[in-house]
Tab-separated table of C-alpha atoms in Angstrom:
chain	number	residue	atom	x	y	z
H	1317	MET	CA	17.830	-46.961	94.176
H	1318	HIS	CA	18.752	-48.837	91.032
H	1319	ALA	CA	15.865	-47.261	89.455
H	1320	ASN	CA	16.967	-43.791	90.283
H	1321	LEU	CA	20.556	-44.551	89.111
H	1322	PHE	CA	19.134	-45.819	85.801
H	1323	LYS	CA	17.029	-42.594	85.279
H	1324	THR	CA	20.272	-40.466	86.286
H	1325	VAL	CA	22.263	-42.138	83.406
H	1326	ILE	CA	19.448	-41.829	80.944
H	1327	ALA	CA	19.046	-38.076	81.788
H	1328	THR	CA	22.930	-37.722	81.413
H	1329	LEU	CA	22.981	-39.656	77.918
H	1330	ALA	CA	20.048	-37.425	76.657
H	1331	LEU	CA	21.856	-34.232	77.788
H	1332	LEU	CA	25.092	-35.260	75.869
H	1333	ALA	CA	23.296	-36.246	72.903
H	1334	ALA	CA	21.502	-32.751	72.843
H	1335	MET	CA	24.767	-30.855	73.433
H	1336	SER	CA	26.219	-32.857	70.429
H	1337	PHE	CA	23.348	-31.912	68.190
H	1338	ILE	CA	23.658	-28.361	69.004
H	1339	SER	CA	27.515	-28.338	68.365
H	1340	CYS	CA	27.112	-29.963	65.132
H	1341	ASN	CA	24.342	-27.636	63.840
H	1342	SER	CA	25.379	-24.330	65.068
H	1343	LYS	CA	27.745	-22.219	62.952
H	1344	PRO	CA	31.074	-20.900	64.333
H	1345	GLN	CA	30.817	-16.994	64.886
H	1346	ALA	CA	34.776	-16.321	64.473
H	1347	ASN	CA	36.808	-16.960	61.682
H	1348	THR	CA	34.294	-16.406	58.929
H	1349	THR	CA	36.876	-15.527	56.362
H	1350	ASN	CA	37.620	-19.044	55.326
H	1351	THR	CA	35.164	-22.062	54.504
H	1352	THR	CA	37.035	-25.365	55.278
H	1353	VAL	CA	36.034	-28.815	54.274
H	1354	THR	CA	36.022	-29.831	57.979
H	1355	GLU	CA	33.347	-27.252	59.320
H	1356	ASN	CA	30.492	-29.790	59.543
H	1357	CYS	CA	30.497	-32.723	61.972
H	1358	ASP	CA	30.066	-35.003	58.745
H	1359	SER	CA	33.461	-33.519	57.740
H	1360	ASN	CA	32.118	-33.152	54.209
H	1361	LEU	CA	31.568	-29.786	52.570
H	1362	GLN	CA	28.706	-29.892	50.126
H	1363	ILE	CA	29.669	-28.738	46.749
H	1364	SER	CA	27.134	-27.390	44.265
H	1365	ALA	CA	27.159	-27.567	40.638
H	1366	ASN	CA	28.001	-23.833	40.528
H	1367	ASP	CA	30.802	-24.290	43.160
H	1368	LYS	CA	32.338	-27.129	40.997
H	1369	SER	CA	32.248	-24.859	37.704
H	1370	GLU	CA	33.890	-22.031	39.831
H	1371	ILE	CA	36.561	-24.426	40.928
H	1372	GLU	CA	37.242	-25.854	37.608
H	1373	LYS	CA	37.616	-22.420	35.819
H	1374	LEU	CA	39.669	-21.194	38.802
H	1375	PHE	CA	42.292	-24.094	38.163
H	1376	ARG	CA	42.137	-23.712	34.398
H	1377	ASP	CA	42.747	-19.954	34.713
H	1378	MET	CA	45.803	-20.542	36.924
H	1379	ILE	CA	47.301	-22.967	34.602
H	1380	TYR	CA	46.821	-20.795	31.756
H	1381	TRP	CA	48.330	-17.911	33.837
H	1382	SER	CA	51.303	-20.038	34.867
H	1383	PHE	CA	51.968	-20.735	31.042
H	1384	ASN	CA	52.065	-17.232	30.103
H	1385	ASP	CA	55.385	-15.693	29.071
H	1386	THR	CA	54.631	-12.413	30.845
H	1387	VAL	CA	54.460	-14.068	34.211
H	1388	HIS	CA	57.557	-13.734	36.147
H	1389	ILE	CA	57.115	-14.968	39.763
H	1390	ASN	CA	60.480	-15.261	41.552
H	1391	LEU	CA	59.762	-18.187	43.615
H	1392	LEU	CA	63.137	-18.586	44.651
H	1393	PRO	CA	64.540	-15.007	45.724
H	1394	VAL	CA	68.135	-16.271	46.228
H	1395	LEU	CA	70.906	-14.519	48.055
H	1396	THR	CA	74.615	-15.046	46.893
H	1397	ASP	CA	77.954	-14.824	48.649
H	1398	GLU	CA	80.339	-11.797	48.025
H	1399	ASN	CA	81.721	-13.725	44.938
H	1400	ASP	CA	78.363	-14.305	43.299
H	1401	SER	CA	79.450	-17.955	43.053
H	1402	ILE	CA	77.209	-19.875	45.684
H	1403	TYR	CA	73.740	-19.221	46.819
H	1404	ILE	CA	73.781	-18.745	50.654
H	1405	GLY	CA	70.031	-18.340	51.553
H	1406	PHE	CA	66.958	-16.369	50.599
H	1407	ASP	CA	65.996	-12.674	50.683
H	1408	PHE	CA	62.966	-12.369	52.964
H	1409	GLU	CA	62.251	-8.774	51.491
H	1410	GLU	CA	61.927	-10.302	48.022
H	1411	LEU	CA	59.988	-13.317	49.487
H	1412	GLU	CA	57.255	-10.868	50.690
H	1413	ILE	CA	57.004	-9.323	47.536
H	1414	THR	CA	56.536	-12.592	45.738
H	1415	ALA	CA	53.889	-13.630	48.339
H	1416	GLN	CA	52.017	-10.218	47.746
H	1417	GLU	CA	51.997	-11.135	43.787
H	1418	LEU	CA	50.634	-14.572	44.359
H	1419	LYS	CA	47.899	-12.992	46.525
H	1420	ASN	CA	47.346	-10.457	43.814
H	1421	THR	CA	46.493	-13.078	41.131
H	1422	GLY	CA	43.391	-13.927	43.173
H	1423	PHE	CA	44.130	-17.700	42.513
H	1424	PHE	CA	45.651	-18.678	45.742
H	1425	SER	CA	44.266	-18.527	49.342
H	1426	GLN	CA	46.279	-17.426	52.488
H	1427	THR	CA	46.703	-20.966	53.552
H	1428	PHE	CA	48.526	-21.535	50.002
H	1429	ILE	CA	50.801	-18.222	50.639
H	1430	ASP	CA	51.527	-19.117	54.053
H	1431	ASN	CA	52.726	-22.625	53.113
H	1432	TYR	CA	54.835	-21.251	50.445
H	1433	LYS	CA	56.547	-18.750	52.963
H	1434	ARG	CA	57.059	-21.473	55.413
H	1435	LEU	CA	58.637	-23.644	52.757
H	1436	ILE	CA	61.176	-20.883	51.729
H	1437	THR	CA	61.975	-20.168	55.261
H	1438	GLU	CA	62.868	-23.852	56.071
H	1439	LEU	CA	64.945	-24.006	52.830
H	1440	ASP	CA	66.842	-21.019	53.961
H	1441	ARG	CA	67.399	-22.407	57.360
H	1442	LYS	CA	68.664	-25.705	55.821
H	1443	ILE	CA	70.990	-23.994	53.509
H	1444	ARG	CA	72.612	-21.785	56.130
H	1445	ASN	CA	73.030	-24.839	58.337
H	1446	ASN	CA	74.855	-26.655	55.428
H	1447	GLU	CA	71.940	-29.370	55.570
H	1448	PHE	CA	72.358	-29.493	51.620
H	1449	GLU	CA	75.292	-29.905	49.110
H	1450	GLU	CA	76.646	-26.511	48.109
H	1451	TRP	CA	74.437	-24.972	45.749
H	1452	LEU	CA	76.565	-23.052	42.829
H	1453	VAL	CA	75.315	-20.019	41.100
H	1454	GLY	CA	73.677	-21.092	37.689
H	1455	ASP	CA	73.039	-24.747	38.991
H	1456	LEU	CA	69.725	-26.426	39.711
H	1457	PRO	CA	68.748	-26.342	43.432
H	1458	THR	CA	70.072	-28.914	45.708
H	1459	PHE	CA	66.568	-29.381	47.232
H	1460	LYS	CA	63.369	-30.765	45.621
H	1461	PHE	CA	61.316	-27.635	45.390
H	1462	ALA	CA	61.189	-26.053	42.023
H	1463	ASN	CA	64.131	-28.097	40.836
H	1464	ASP	CA	63.900	-28.341	36.997
H	1465	VAL	CA	60.097	-28.597	37.251
H	1466	ASP	CA	57.503	-25.797	37.244
H	1467	PRO	CA	55.689	-26.413	40.518
H	1468	PHE	CA	52.615	-24.570	39.257
H	1469	CYS	CA	51.971	-27.418	36.657
H	1470	ASN	CA	54.567	-30.102	37.580
H	1471	CYS	CA	55.931	-29.633	33.948
H	1472	GLN	CA	59.028	-28.487	32.156
H	1473	GLY	CA	58.614	-25.554	29.953
H	1474	ILE	CA	55.178	-24.510	28.442
H	1475	VAL	CA	52.501	-27.103	27.416
H	1476	PRO	CA	50.366	-26.011	24.489
H	1477	VAL	CA	47.159	-26.947	26.263
H	1478	ASP	CA	44.024	-27.784	23.993
H	1479	SER	CA	41.792	-28.877	26.810
H	1480	MET	CA	41.928	-29.410	30.540
H	1481	ASN	CA	39.946	-31.496	33.136
H	1482	PHE	CA	40.007	-33.074	36.292
H	1483	ILE	CA	40.607	-36.831	37.290
H	1484	ASN	CA	40.040	-38.396	40.399
H	1485	GLU	CA	37.671	-35.878	41.609
H	1486	ASP	CA	36.387	-35.749	45.091
H	1487	PHE	CA	34.778	-32.340	45.337
H	1488	GLU	CA	32.923	-33.411	48.431
H	1489	ASN	CA	36.365	-32.889	50.164
H	1490	VAL	CA	37.171	-30.130	47.671
H	1491	GLU	CA	40.059	-32.013	46.358
H	1492	ALA	CA	40.993	-33.041	42.726
H	1493	GLU	CA	43.705	-34.119	40.371
H	1494	GLY	CA	44.133	-32.013	37.252
H	1495	ILE	CA	45.230	-33.105	33.632
H	1496	ALA	CA	46.151	-31.312	30.509
H	1497	LYS	CA	45.746	-32.714	26.960
H	1498	TRP	CA	47.227	-31.335	23.818
H	1499	ILE	CA	47.499	-32.903	20.135
H	1500	ASP	CA	50.746	-32.232	18.254
H	1501	ILE	CA	50.953	-31.523	14.597
H	1502	LEU	CA	51.131	-35.364	13.851
H	1503	GLY	CA	47.985	-35.795	15.674
H	1504	LYS	CA	49.401	-37.480	18.709
H	1505	THR	CA	47.738	-36.980	22.130
H	1506	HIS	CA	49.793	-35.899	24.887
H	1507	ILE	CA	48.465	-36.004	28.615
H	1508	TYR	CA	50.276	-34.174	31.479
H	1509	GLY	CA	49.477	-34.841	34.988
H	1510	LEU	CA	49.154	-31.436	36.774
H	1511	GLY	CA	49.255	-32.975	40.389
H	1512	LYS	CA	46.896	-32.916	43.238
H	1513	CYS	CA	45.306	-29.559	44.323
H	1514	LYS	CA	42.961	-28.654	46.936
H	1515	PHE	CA	40.501	-25.627	47.472
H	1516	GLU	CA	38.849	-23.591	49.990
H	1517	LYS	CA	36.478	-20.655	50.042
H	1518	GLU	CA	37.817	-17.329	51.136
H	1519	GLN	CA	35.749	-14.175	51.274
H	1520	GLU	CA	32.825	-15.888	49.233
H	1521	HIS	CA	35.331	-17.026	46.383
H	1522	TRP	CA	36.977	-20.449	45.801
H	1523	LYS	CA	40.941	-20.316	45.914
H	1524	ILE	CA	43.570	-22.995	45.530
H	1525	SER	CA	44.952	-23.787	49.010
H	1526	TYR	CA	47.272	-26.643	48.143
H	1527	MET	CA	49.124	-27.959	45.122
H	1528	SER	CA	51.495	-31.041	44.802
H	1529	GLY	CA	54.224	-28.802	43.330
H	1530	PHE	CA	54.375	-26.795	46.586
H	1531	ASP	CA	54.198	-29.555	48.963
H	1532	TYR	CA	56.102	-28.526	52.011
H	1533	ASP	CA	57.455	-32.147	53.168
H	1534	ASP	CA	58.477	-33.063	49.897
H	1535	GLY	CA	59.801	-29.503	48.840
H	1536	ILE	CA	62.306	-29.292	51.663
H	1537	LYS	CA	63.952	-32.823	50.943
H	1538	ARG	CA	67.432	-32.842	49.427
H	1539	ASP	CA	67.373	-33.440	45.532
H	1540	GLY	CA	67.250	-37.354	44.871
H	1541	GLU	CA	65.965	-37.955	48.411
H	1542	ILE	CA	63.253	-40.557	48.190
H	1543	GLU	CA	62.162	-41.288	51.893
């Protein structure tokens, strides 16, 4: 009897192991638009040299695009009161226009765009519920997102970039931190941190899925809030 029980346990374990192997090595049939970093059982997406080059070019092109004077993305499509003295929320029709403009650049994944829309929606709710201080027209936002800093580069104004590369690379998890470097007329080198970014494949092309300047949890905090 004990021998039969032992055989049953062994057979069950073998079946579970086989099922696990099939699960780890089979590719999902649905949702083939995006390639995520957790698609395989080892949770690491293998990045080739070509992938890495494409990701680096994508990031550089996005930064140069954001520094272009002709780029006017309205990240804060505000609404004012009848006296045009106080911001009272956001215009969601304008928000959709901004989201489409971001998509049209080809730099950002749908994950990134959805996060941005979610961020603005929550800020609108907080403004209308008086969870922030009164936001006077012409003043900086009373929340952290896009507050005196360009969220695309985590910088103020336009940086005359001479070169750009990544530090703290972790391309197995498709995550990196960017820096920009430029040398002024006196020969002094300046380094600007461009923040953390993440990437995912969408329709066979790498796109930016996250940047620290658009972090949801941080962006919806009150200006000056630390915790």
